[in-house]
PDB file of C-alpha atoms in Angstrom:
ATOM      1  CA  UNK V   1      29.779 -51.271  36.144  1.00 45.00           C
ATOM      2  CA  UNK V   2      27.652 -49.588  38.974  1.00 44.00           C
ATOM      3  CA  UNK V   3      29.375 -47.122  41.198  1.00 46.00           C
ATOM      4  CA  UNK V   4      29.008 -48.377  44.806  1.00 45.00           C
ATOM      5  CA  UNK V   5      29.661 -44.914  46.111  1.00 45.00           C
ATOM      6  CA  UNK V   6      26.188 -43.954  45.011  1.00 45.00           C
ATOM      7  CA  UNK V   7      24.619 -46.320  47.519  1.00 41.00           C
ATOM      8  CA  UNK V   8      25.360 -43.752  50.204  1.00 43.00           C
ATOM      9  CA  UNK V   9      23.664 -41.131  48.039  1.00 45.00           C
ATOM     10  CA  UNK V  10      21.144 -43.064  45.945  1.00 43.00           C
ATOM     11  CA  UNK V  11      19.643 -39.813  44.535  1.00 42.00           C
ATOM     12  CA  UNK V  12      22.894 -38.690  42.936  1.00 45.00           C
ATOM     13  CA  UNK V  13      23.202 -35.405  44.722  1.00 45.00           C
ATOM     14  CA  UNK V  14      26.999 -35.608  44.502  1.00 47.00           C
ATOM     15  CA  UNK V  15      27.529 -34.593  48.142  1.00 47.00           C
ATOM     16  CA  UNK V  16      29.233 -36.829  50.743  1.00 45.00           C
ATOM     17  CA  UNK V  17      26.860 -38.592  53.107  1.00 43.00           C
ATOM     18  CA  UNK V  18      28.491 -37.150  56.195  1.00 45.00           C
ATOM     19  CA  UNK V  19      27.889 -33.527  55.110  1.00 43.00           C
ATOM     20  CA  UNK V  20      24.779 -31.780  56.317  1.00 43.00           C
ATOM     21  CA  UNK V  21      22.202 -30.505  53.847  1.00 46.00           C
ATOM     22  CA  UNK V  22      22.003 -26.706  54.151  1.00 48.00           C
ATOM     23  CA  UNK V  23      19.406 -26.206  51.434  1.00 46.00           C
ATOM     24  CA  UNK V  24      17.045 -23.429  52.526  1.00 48.00           C
ATOM     25  CA  UNK V  25      13.897 -24.701  54.221  1.00 47.00           C
ATOM     26  CA  UNK V  26      11.667 -23.034  51.655  1.00 47.00           C
ATOM     27  CA  UNK V  27      13.195 -25.140  48.850  1.00 51.00           C
ATOM     28  CA  UNK V  28      13.410 -28.481  50.608  1.00 51.00           C
ATOM     29  CA  UNK V  29       9.973 -29.703  49.662  1.00 53.00           C
ATOM     30  CA  UNK V  30      10.542 -28.876  46.006  1.00 53.00           C
ATOM     31  CA  UNK V  31      13.931 -30.609  46.086  1.00 51.00           C
ATOM     32  CA  UNK V  32      12.497 -33.735  47.660  1.00 50.00           C
ATOM     33  CA  UNK V  33       9.722 -33.892  45.097  1.00 56.00           C
ATOM     34  CA  UNK V  34      12.346 -33.674  42.337  1.00 56.00           C
ATOM     35  CA  UNK V  35      14.332 -36.487  43.927  1.00 49.00           C
ATOM     36  CA  UNK V  36      11.258 -38.687  44.012  1.00 44.00           C
ATOM     37  CA  UNK V  37      10.750 -38.162  40.301  1.00 53.00           C
ATOM     38  CA  UNK V  38      14.372 -38.989  39.609  1.00 50.00           C
ATOM     39  CA  UNK V  39      14.178 -42.119  41.698  1.00 45.00           C
ATOM     40  CA  UNK V  40      11.386 -43.505  39.576  1.00 48.00           C
ATOM     41  CA  UNK V  41      13.699 -43.670  36.562  1.00 43.00           C
ATOM     42  CA  UNK V  42      16.872 -44.657  38.362  1.00 43.00           C
ATOM     43  CA  UNK V  43      18.218 -48.189  37.784  1.00 45.00           C
ATOM     44  CA  UNK V  44      21.730 -49.704  37.910  1.00 46.00           C
ATOM     45  CA  UNK V  45      23.663 -50.098  34.687  1.00 47.00           C
ATOM     46  CA  UNK V  46      23.927 -53.849  35.059  1.00 49.00           C
ATOM     47  CA  UNK V  47      21.101 -54.646  37.331  1.00 49.00           C
ATOM     48  CA  UNK V  48      20.614 -57.796  39.127  1.00 50.00           C
ATOM     49  CA  UNK V  49      17.055 -58.846  39.596  1.00 48.00           C
ATOM     50  CA  UNK V  50      17.174 -59.142  43.363  1.00 47.00           C
ATOM     51  CA  UNK V  51      19.316 -56.127  44.042  1.00 48.00           C
ATOM     52  CA  UNK V  52      17.346 -53.964  41.650  1.00 44.00           C
ATOM     53  CA  UNK V  53      14.108 -54.576  43.478  1.00 46.00           C
ATOM     54  CA  UNK V  54      15.760 -53.970  46.823  1.00 44.00           C
ATOM     55  CA  UNK V  55      17.327 -50.710  45.713  1.00 41.00           C
ATOM     56  CA  UNK V  56      14.095 -49.425  44.221  1.00 39.00           C
ATOM     57  CA  UNK V  57      12.164 -50.308  47.336  1.00 42.00           C
ATOM     58  CA  UNK V  58      14.798 -48.790  49.564  1.00 44.00           C
ATOM     59  CA  UNK V  59      14.901 -45.551  47.561  1.00 46.00           C
ATOM     60  CA  UNK V  60      11.171 -45.234  47.500  1.00 43.00           C
ATOM     61  CA  UNK V  61      10.976 -45.786  51.203  1.00 42.00           C
ATOM     62  CA  UNK V  62      13.646 -43.174  51.840  1.00 43.00           C
ATOM     63  CA  UNK V  63      11.874 -40.669  49.619  1.00 42.00           C
ATOM     64  CA  UNK V  64       8.576 -41.274  51.267  1.00 44.00           C
ATOM     65  CA  UNK V  65      10.184 -40.891  54.637  1.00 45.00           C
ATOM     66  CA  UNK V  66      11.864 -37.671  53.688  1.00 41.00           C
ATOM     67  CA  UNK V  67       8.626 -36.337  52.241  1.00 40.00           C
ATOM     68  CA  UNK V  68       6.816 -37.188  55.451  1.00 42.00           C
ATOM     69  CA  UNK V  69       9.506 -35.574  57.562  1.00 37.00           C
ATOM     70  CA  UNK V  70       9.449 -32.478  55.361  1.00 41.00           C
ATOM     71  CA  UNK V  71       5.717 -32.164  55.599  1.00 44.00           C
ATOM     72  CA  UNK V  72       5.779 -32.663  59.341  1.00 41.00           C
ATOM     73  CA  UNK V  73       8.552 -30.121  59.884  1.00 44.00           C
ATOM     74  CA  UNK V  74       7.530 -27.426  57.435  1.00 40.00           C
ATOM     75  CA  UNK V  75       3.749 -27.778  57.143  1.00 44.00           C
ATOM     76  CA  UNK V  76       1.062 -25.591  58.695  1.00 42.00           C
ATOM     77  CA  UNK V  77       0.984 -25.576  62.501  1.00 43.00           C
ATOM     78  CA  UNK V  78      -1.451 -27.846  64.232  1.00 46.00           C
ATOM     79  CA  UNK V  79      -4.827 -26.387  65.034  1.00 44.00           C
ATOM     80  CA  UNK V  80      -7.240 -27.236  67.791  1.00 42.00           C
ATOM     81  CA  UNK V  81      -9.225 -30.318  66.922  1.00 46.00           C
ATOM     82  CA  UNK V  82     -12.654 -28.885  67.370  1.00 48.00           C
ATOM     83  CA  UNK V  83     -13.415 -25.245  68.320  1.00 47.00           C
ATOM     84  CA  UNK V  84     -15.989 -24.731  71.017  1.00 47.00           C
ATOM     85  CA  UNK V  85     -19.551 -24.323  69.717  1.00 49.00           C
ATOM     86  CA  UNK V  86     -20.705 -20.719  69.241  1.00 55.00           C
ATOM     87  CA  UNK V  87     -23.363 -21.028  71.946  1.00 62.00           C
ATOM     88  CA  UNK V  88     -20.789 -22.222  74.461  1.00 62.00           C
ATOM     89  CA  UNK V  89     -18.498 -19.297  73.593  1.00 55.00           C
ATOM     90  CA  UNK V  90     -21.361 -16.815  73.989  1.00 61.00           C
ATOM     91  CA  UNK V  91     -22.288 -18.297  77.369  1.00 66.00           C
ATOM     92  CA  UNK V  92     -18.712 -18.027  78.553  1.00 68.00           C
ATOM     93  CA  UNK V  93     -18.513 -14.376  77.401  1.00 63.00           C
ATOM     94  CA  UNK V  94     -21.719 -13.529  79.260  1.00 65.00           C
ATOM     95  CA  UNK V  95     -20.459 -15.252  82.388  1.00 61.00           C
ATOM     96  CA  UNK V  96     -17.178 -13.349  82.247  1.00 61.00           C
ATOM     97  CA  UNK V  97     -18.960  -9.996  81.736  1.00 59.00           C
ATOM     98  CA  UNK V  98     -21.308 -10.698  84.642  1.00 57.00           C
ATOM     99  CA  UNK V  99     -18.447 -11.600  86.935  1.00 55.00           C
ATOM    100  CA  UNK V 100     -16.575  -8.421  86.021  1.00 57.00           C
ATOM    101  CA  UNK V 101     -19.678  -6.316  86.609  1.00 52.00           C
ATOM    102  CA  UNK V 102     -20.185  -7.856  90.067  1.00 52.00           C
ATOM    103  CA  UNK V 103     -16.582  -7.396  91.044  1.00 47.00           C
ATOM    104  CA  UNK V 104     -16.312  -3.785  89.817  1.00 51.00           C
ATOM    105  CA  UNK V 105     -18.517  -1.085  91.461  1.00 50.00           C
ATOM    106  CA  UNK V 106     -20.456   1.149  89.080  1.00 50.00           C
ATOM    107  CA  UNK V 107     -19.135   4.685  88.638  1.00 51.00           C
ATOM    108  CA  UNK V 108     -22.075   6.001  86.614  1.00 49.00           C
ATOM    109  CA  UNK V 109     -23.774   8.996  88.272  1.00 51.00           C
ATOM    110  CA  UNK V 110     -27.188   8.357  89.659  1.00 52.00           C
ATOM    111  CA  UNK V 111     -29.901   9.815  87.445  1.00 52.00           C
ATOM    112  CA  UNK V 112     -32.994  11.340  89.039  1.00 50.00           C
ATOM    113  CA  UNK V 113     -36.159   9.403  88.666  1.00 52.00           C
ATOM    114  CA  UNK V 114     -38.522  10.544  85.944  1.00 49.00           C
ATOM    115  CA  UNK V 115     -41.525  10.064  88.204  1.00 52.00           C
ATOM    116  CA  UNK V 116     -42.310  13.047  90.471  1.00 50.00           C
ATOM    117  CA  UNK V 117     -41.410  12.572  94.091  1.00 54.00           C
ATOM    118  CA  UNK V 118     -44.214  12.173  96.546  1.00 51.00           C
ATOM    119  CA  UNK V 119     -42.513  14.658  98.862  1.00 55.00           C
ATOM    120  CA  UNK V 120     -41.928  17.283  96.158  1.00 52.00           C
ATOM    121  CA  UNK V 121     -43.124  20.723  97.059  1.00 56.00           C
ATOM    122  CA  UNK V 122     -46.390  21.729  95.377  1.00 56.00           C
ATOM    123  CA  UNK V 123     -46.107  23.909  92.313  1.00 62.00           C
ATOM    124  CA  UNK V 124     -46.194  27.532  93.192  1.00 64.00           C
ATOM    125  CA  UNK V 125     -49.336  29.156  91.929  1.00 73.00           C
ATOM    126  CA  UNK V 126     -48.922  32.237  89.795  1.00 73.00           C
ATOM    127  CA  UNK V 127     -49.687  35.408  91.644  1.00 77.00           C
ATOM    128  CA  UNK V 128     -52.609  37.292  90.190  1.00 79.00           C
ATOM    129  CA  UNK V 129     -51.666  40.510  88.501  1.00 78.00           C
ATOM    130  CA  UNK V 130     -52.615  43.515  90.544  1.00 76.00           C
ATOM    131  CA  UNK V 131     -55.561  45.354  89.140  1.00 76.00           C
ATOM    132  CA  UNK V 132     -54.886  48.780  87.788  1.00 74.00           C
ATOM    133  CA  UNK V 133     -56.351  51.195  90.241  1.00 76.00           C
ATOM    134  CA  UNK V 134     -57.701  54.547  89.198  1.00 75.00           C
ATOM    135  CA  UNK V 135     -56.147  57.380  91.146  1.00 79.00           C
ATOM    136  CA  UNK V 136     -58.692  58.954  93.399  1.00 88.00           C
ATOM    137  CA  UNK V 137     -58.836  62.690  92.802  1.00 93.00           C
ATOM    138  CA  UNK V 138     -59.093  64.610  96.023  1.00 95.00           C
ATOM    139  CA  UNK V 139     -61.116  67.862  96.047  1.00 97.00           C
ATOM    140  CA  UNK V 140     -58.833  70.884  96.464  1.00 97.00           C
ATOM    141  CA  UNK V 141     -59.093  74.666  96.588  1.00 97.00           C
ATOM    142  CA  UNK V 142     -62.211  74.532  98.772  1.00 97.00           C
ATOM    143  CA  UNK V 143     -64.337  72.503  96.299  1.00 98.00           C
ATOM    144  CA  UNK V 144     -66.669  69.679  97.252  1.00 98.00           C
ATOM    145  CA  UNK V 145     -66.930  66.357  95.482  1.00 97.00           C
ATOM    146  CA  UNK V 146     -69.628  67.498  93.022  1.00 98.00           C
ATOM    147  CA  UNK V 147     -67.675  70.597  92.048  1.00 98.00           C
ATOM    148  CA  UNK V 148     -64.451  68.561  91.692  1.00 98.00           C
ATOM    149  CA  UNK V 149     -66.182  66.042  89.430  1.00 98.00           C
ATOM    150  CA  UNK V 150     -67.435  68.833  87.174  1.00 98.00           C
ATOM    151  CA  UNK V 151     -63.949  70.322  87.020  1.00 98.00           C
ATOM    152  CA  UNK V 152     -62.646  66.873  86.024  1.00 98.00           C
ATOM    153  CA  UNK V 153     -65.122  66.746  83.123  1.00 98.00           C
ATOM    154  CA  UNK V 154     -63.858  70.134  81.908  1.00 98.00           C
ATOM    155  CA  UNK V 155     -60.210  68.981  82.014  1.00 98.00           C
ATOM    156  CA  UNK V 156     -60.986  65.693  80.248  1.00 98.00           C
ATOM    157  CA  UNK V 157     -62.886  67.452  77.448  1.00 98.00           C
ATOM    158  CA  UNK V 158     -60.015  69.898  76.947  1.00 98.00           C
ATOM    159  CA  UNK V 159     -57.475  67.026  76.793  1.00 98.00           C
ATOM    160  CA  UNK V 160     -59.552  65.295  74.113  1.00 98.00           C
ATOM    161  CA  UNK V 161     -59.324  68.469  72.041  1.00 98.00           C
ATOM    162  CA  UNK V 162     -55.570  68.629  72.575  1.00 98.00           C
ATOM    163  CA  UNK V 163     -55.725  72.001  74.303  1.00 98.00           C
ATOM    164  CA  UNK V 164     -52.744  73.080  76.417  1.00 98.00           C
ATOM    165  CA  UNK V 165     -52.740  73.384  80.196  1.00 98.00           C
ATOM    166  CA  UNK V 166     -53.257  77.158  80.058  1.00 98.00           C
ATOM    167  CA  UNK V 167     -56.569  76.701  78.255  1.00 98.00           C
ATOM    168  CA  UNK V 168     -57.735  74.208  80.897  1.00 98.00           C
ATOM    169  CA  UNK V 169     -56.981  76.677  83.683  1.00 98.00           C
ATOM    170  CA  UNK V 170     -58.888  79.458  81.867  1.00 98.00           C
ATOM    171  CA  UNK V 171     -61.895  77.155  81.364  1.00 98.00           C
ATOM    172  CA  UNK V 172     -62.021  76.021  85.017  1.00 98.00           C
ATOM    173  CA  UNK V 173     -61.648  79.605  86.286  1.00 98.00           C
ATOM    174  CA  UNK V 174     -64.459  80.777  83.973  1.00 98.00           C
ATOM    175  CA  UNK V 175     -66.786  77.998  85.232  1.00 98.00           C
ATOM    176  CA  UNK V 176     -65.971  78.969  88.835  1.00 98.00           C
ATOM    177  CA  UNK V 177     -67.117  82.517  88.165  1.00 98.00           C
ATOM    178  CA  UNK V 178     -70.199  81.680  86.039  1.00 97.00           C
ATOM    179  CA  UNK V 179     -71.688  78.712  87.962  1.00 98.00           C
ATOM    180  CA  UNK V 180     -69.432  77.898  90.920  1.00 98.00           C
ATOM    181  CA  UNK V 181     -68.742  74.648  89.039  1.00 98.00           C
ATOM    182  CA  UNK V 182     -72.341  73.436  89.264  1.00 98.00           C
ATOM    183  CA  UNK V 183     -74.440  72.392  86.269  1.00 98.00           C
ATOM    184  CA  UNK V 184     -77.305  74.914  86.262  1.00 98.00           C
ATOM    185  CA  UNK V 185     -80.727  74.495  84.759  1.00 98.00           C
ATOM    186  CA  UNK V 186     -82.861  77.585  84.042  1.00 97.00           C
ATOM    187  CA  UNK V 187     -86.144  78.560  85.627  1.00 97.00           C
ATOM    188  CA  UNK V 188     -86.940  80.393  82.391  1.00 95.00           C
ATOM    189  CA  UNK V 189     -86.424  77.236  80.345  1.00 96.00           C
ATOM    190  CA  UNK V 190     -88.367  74.394  81.988  1.00 96.00           C
ATOM    191  CA  UNK V 191     -86.920  72.057  79.362  1.00 97.00           C
ATOM    192  CA  UNK V 192     -83.465  72.419  80.893  1.00 97.00           C
ATOM    193  CA  UNK V 193     -84.719  70.956  84.159  1.00 97.00           C
ATOM    194  CA  UNK V 194     -85.450  67.638  82.453  1.00 98.00           C
ATOM    195  CA  UNK V 195     -81.676  67.012  82.162  1.00 98.00           C
ATOM    196  CA  UNK V 196     -79.269  66.210  84.988  1.00 97.00           C
ATOM    197  CA  UNK V 197     -78.463  69.375  86.940  1.00 98.00           C
ATOM    198  CA  UNK V 198     -77.336  70.502  90.395  1.00 98.00           C
ATOM    199  CA  UNK V 199     -78.951  73.948  90.630  1.00 97.00           C
ATOM    200  CA  UNK V 200     -81.514  76.265  88.995  1.00 97.00           C
ATOM    201  CA  UNK V 201     -80.802  79.835  87.929  1.00 97.00           C
ATOM    202  CA  UNK V 202     -82.890  82.753  86.630  1.00 95.00           C
ATOM    203  CA  UNK V 203     -80.453  84.721  84.555  1.00 93.00           C
ATOM    204  CA  UNK V 204     -82.396  84.852  81.298  1.00 93.00           C
ATOM    205  CA  UNK V 205     -81.953  81.595  79.388  1.00 96.00           C
ATOM    206  CA  UNK V 206     -78.407  80.878  80.576  1.00 97.00           C
ATOM    207  CA  UNK V 207     -77.756  77.212  81.368  1.00 98.00           C
ATOM    208  CA  UNK V 208     -74.936  74.796  82.190  1.00 98.00           C
ATOM    209  CA  UNK V 209     -71.448  75.203  83.670  1.00 98.00           C
ATOM    210  CA  UNK V 210     -70.612  78.245  81.526  1.00 98.00           C
ATOM    211  CA  UNK V 211     -74.088  79.840  81.585  1.00 98.00           C
ATOM    212  CA  UNK V 212     -74.285  79.803  77.812  1.00 98.00           C
ATOM    213  CA  UNK V 213     -77.492  80.953  76.184  1.00 97.00           C
ATOM    214  CA  UNK V 214     -79.219  78.938  73.484  1.00 97.00           C
ATOM    215  CA  UNK V 215     -80.641  82.163  72.102  1.00 96.00           C
ATOM    216  CA  UNK V 216     -77.081  83.407  71.433  1.00 95.00           C
ATOM    217  CA  UNK V 217     -76.286  80.440  69.230  1.00 96.00           C
ATOM    218  CA  UNK V 218     -74.208  78.334  71.613  1.00 97.00           C
ATOM    219  CA  UNK V 219     -76.318  75.236  70.999  1.00 97.00           C
ATOM    220  CA  UNK V 220     -79.523  73.555  72.010  1.00 98.00           C
ATOM    221  CA  UNK V 221     -80.656  73.314  75.616  1.00 98.00           C
ATOM    222  CA  UNK V 222     -79.893  69.608  75.642  1.00 98.00           C
ATOM    223  CA  UNK V 223     -76.387  70.201  74.286  1.00 98.00           C
ATOM    224  CA  UNK V 224     -75.551  72.969  76.693  1.00 98.00           C
ATOM    225  CA  UNK V 225     -76.713  70.923  79.691  1.00 98.00           C
ATOM    226  CA  UNK V 226     -73.996  68.385  78.797  1.00 98.00           C
ATOM    227  CA  UNK V 227     -70.704  69.435  80.548  1.00 98.00           C
ATOM    228  CA  UNK V 228     -68.553  67.920  77.805  1.00 98.00           C
ATOM    229  CA  UNK V 229     -70.333  69.740  74.987  1.00 98.00           C
ATOM    230  CA  UNK V 230     -70.428  73.023  76.911  1.00 98.00           C
ATOM    231  CA  UNK V 231     -66.659  72.833  77.595  1.00 98.00           C
ATOM    232  CA  UNK V 232     -65.754  72.119  73.969  1.00 98.00           C
ATOM    233  CA  UNK V 233     -67.966  74.992  72.833  1.00 98.00           C
ATOM    234  CA  UNK V 234     -66.117  77.383  75.179  1.00 98.00           C
ATOM    235  CA  UNK V 235     -62.603  76.164  74.218  1.00 98.00           C
ATOM    236  CA  UNK V 236     -63.412  76.292  70.496  1.00 98.00           C
ATOM    237  CA  UNK V 237     -64.334  79.957  70.871  1.00 98.00           C
ATOM    238  CA  UNK V 238     -61.176  80.599  72.953  1.00 98.00           C
ATOM    239  CA  UNK V 239     -58.964  79.003  70.296  1.00 98.00           C
ATOM    240  CA  UNK V 240     -60.284  81.508  67.723  1.00 97.00           C
ATOM    241  CA  UNK V 241     -59.005  84.519  69.704  1.00 97.00           C
ATOM    242  CA  UNK V 242     -55.643  85.646  68.310  1.00 96.00           C
ATOM    243  CA  UNK V 243     -52.814  85.299  70.859  1.00 97.00           C
ATOM    244  CA  UNK V 244     -55.090  84.024  73.605  1.00 97.00           C
ATOM    245  CA  UNK V 245     -52.143  82.102  75.167  1.00 96.00           C
ATOM    246  CA  UNK V 246     -50.392  85.394  76.015  1.00 96.00           C
ATOM    247  CA  UNK V 247     -53.448  87.265  77.250  1.00 97.00           C
ATOM    248  CA  UNK V 248     -54.262  87.692  80.934  1.00 98.00           C
ATOM    249  CA  UNK V 249     -56.782  85.135  82.114  1.00 98.00           C
ATOM    250  CA  UNK V 250     -59.518  87.680  82.676  1.00 97.00           C
ATOM    251  CA  UNK V 251     -59.022  89.180  79.196  1.00 97.00           C
ATOM    252  CA  UNK V 252     -59.092  85.795  77.491  1.00 98.00           C
ATOM    253  CA  UNK V 253     -62.196  84.671  79.389  1.00 98.00           C
ATOM    254  CA  UNK V 254     -64.030  87.978  78.784  1.00 97.00           C
ATOM    255  CA  UNK V 255     -63.284  87.744  75.054  1.00 97.00           C
ATOM    256  CA  UNK V 256     -65.336  84.561  74.983  1.00 98.00           C
ATOM    257  CA  UNK V 257     -68.049  85.273  77.569  1.00 96.00           C
ATOM    258  CA  UNK V 258     -68.760  89.011  77.023  1.00 94.00           C
ATOM    259  CA  UNK V 259     -69.683  89.378  80.716  1.00 92.00           C
ATOM    260  CA  UNK V 260     -70.926  92.469  82.544  1.00 91.00           C
ATOM    261  CA  UNK V 261     -68.108  91.888  85.075  1.00 92.00           C
ATOM    262  CA  UNK V 262     -64.994  91.356  82.938  1.00 93.00           C
ATOM    263  CA  UNK V 263     -62.484  91.506  85.803  1.00 95.00           C
ATOM    264  CA  UNK V 264     -64.211  88.905  87.989  1.00 96.00           C
ATOM    265  CA  UNK V 265     -62.483  85.934  86.328  1.00 98.00           C
ATOM    266  CA  UNK V 266     -58.984  86.827  87.518  1.00 97.00           C
ATOM    267  CA  UNK V 267     -59.793  86.080  91.165  1.00 97.00           C
ATOM    268  CA  UNK V 268     -60.177  82.372  90.406  1.00 98.00           C
ATOM    269  CA  UNK V 269     -56.922  81.888  88.572  1.00 98.00           C
ATOM    270  CA  UNK V 270     -54.820  80.394  91.409  1.00 97.00           C
ATOM    271  CA  UNK V 271     -57.621  78.073  92.577  1.00 98.00           C
ATOM    272  CA  UNK V 272     -58.174  76.869  89.016  1.00 98.00           C
ATOM    273  CA  UNK V 273     -54.457  76.145  88.743  1.00 98.00           C
ATOM    274  CA  UNK V 274     -54.559  73.893  91.852  1.00 98.00           C
ATOM    275  CA  UNK V 275     -57.604  72.035  90.568  1.00 98.00           C
ATOM    276  CA  UNK V 276     -56.078  71.342  87.167  1.00 98.00           C
ATOM    277  CA  UNK V 277     -52.821  70.218  88.770  1.00 98.00           C
ATOM    278  CA  UNK V 278     -54.657  67.745  90.996  1.00 97.00           C
ATOM    279  CA  UNK V 279     -56.652  66.314  88.083  1.00 98.00           C
ATOM    280  CA  UNK V 280     -53.688  65.981  85.752  1.00 96.00           C
ATOM    281  CA  UNK V 281     -51.537  64.567  88.506  1.00 90.00           C
TER     282      UNK V 281
END
């Protein structure tokens, strides 16, 4: 005989109909699916044809309703029907960015223009380097320009040889005594007059600033008429005298020149010192 109490709970859960179902929400869908399967095979013990069909239909309807409610209550949340097309979204984003840019003042620092300004000052031209000026040597000690130039040639020749200052003073003082610092040609040697000279002398065959004689082996006439050669010939002979640096000027000069007036050279020592100092600076 069918138990009528099961009509209130057609799925045979065994719980009173007035008691709430506290099955966890995560298991409800699985429970309902199990009930549907059980309903398919449920039938009364002594079925009646009319009531059996009604009960089956009623149970199926209840199950379907519960399944629908379960799916509606515990399914995925509803989504928007149709998202906006990508082009529409991009247009909206551009419009929003433009509106924000117009509303918000720019804080970026102003960058100078790459193009040169029309009012820019012209580029300063490089100043030309000053030309190196040669110091003008002023004649001193009563000499004129020609005599001072000859004294300069003596000092330059001695510097090229590496001779000390004392030797330059001895050479200038010797030339002051022998030729008054003028390049002499000889009236005895007409050949000497064919070379640059400032005066003519008659003392045998003596020529040049130091009145050196070609016949004594100092050199050729052409060589001795050259102030540079004549100076180097004199200083080379001076350098061969032992201890010449410590000798009095007149003694050192006489050792080279072998003059008839050996003491005459000393009188020119102070003037020669001024000349050399002016030339050397």
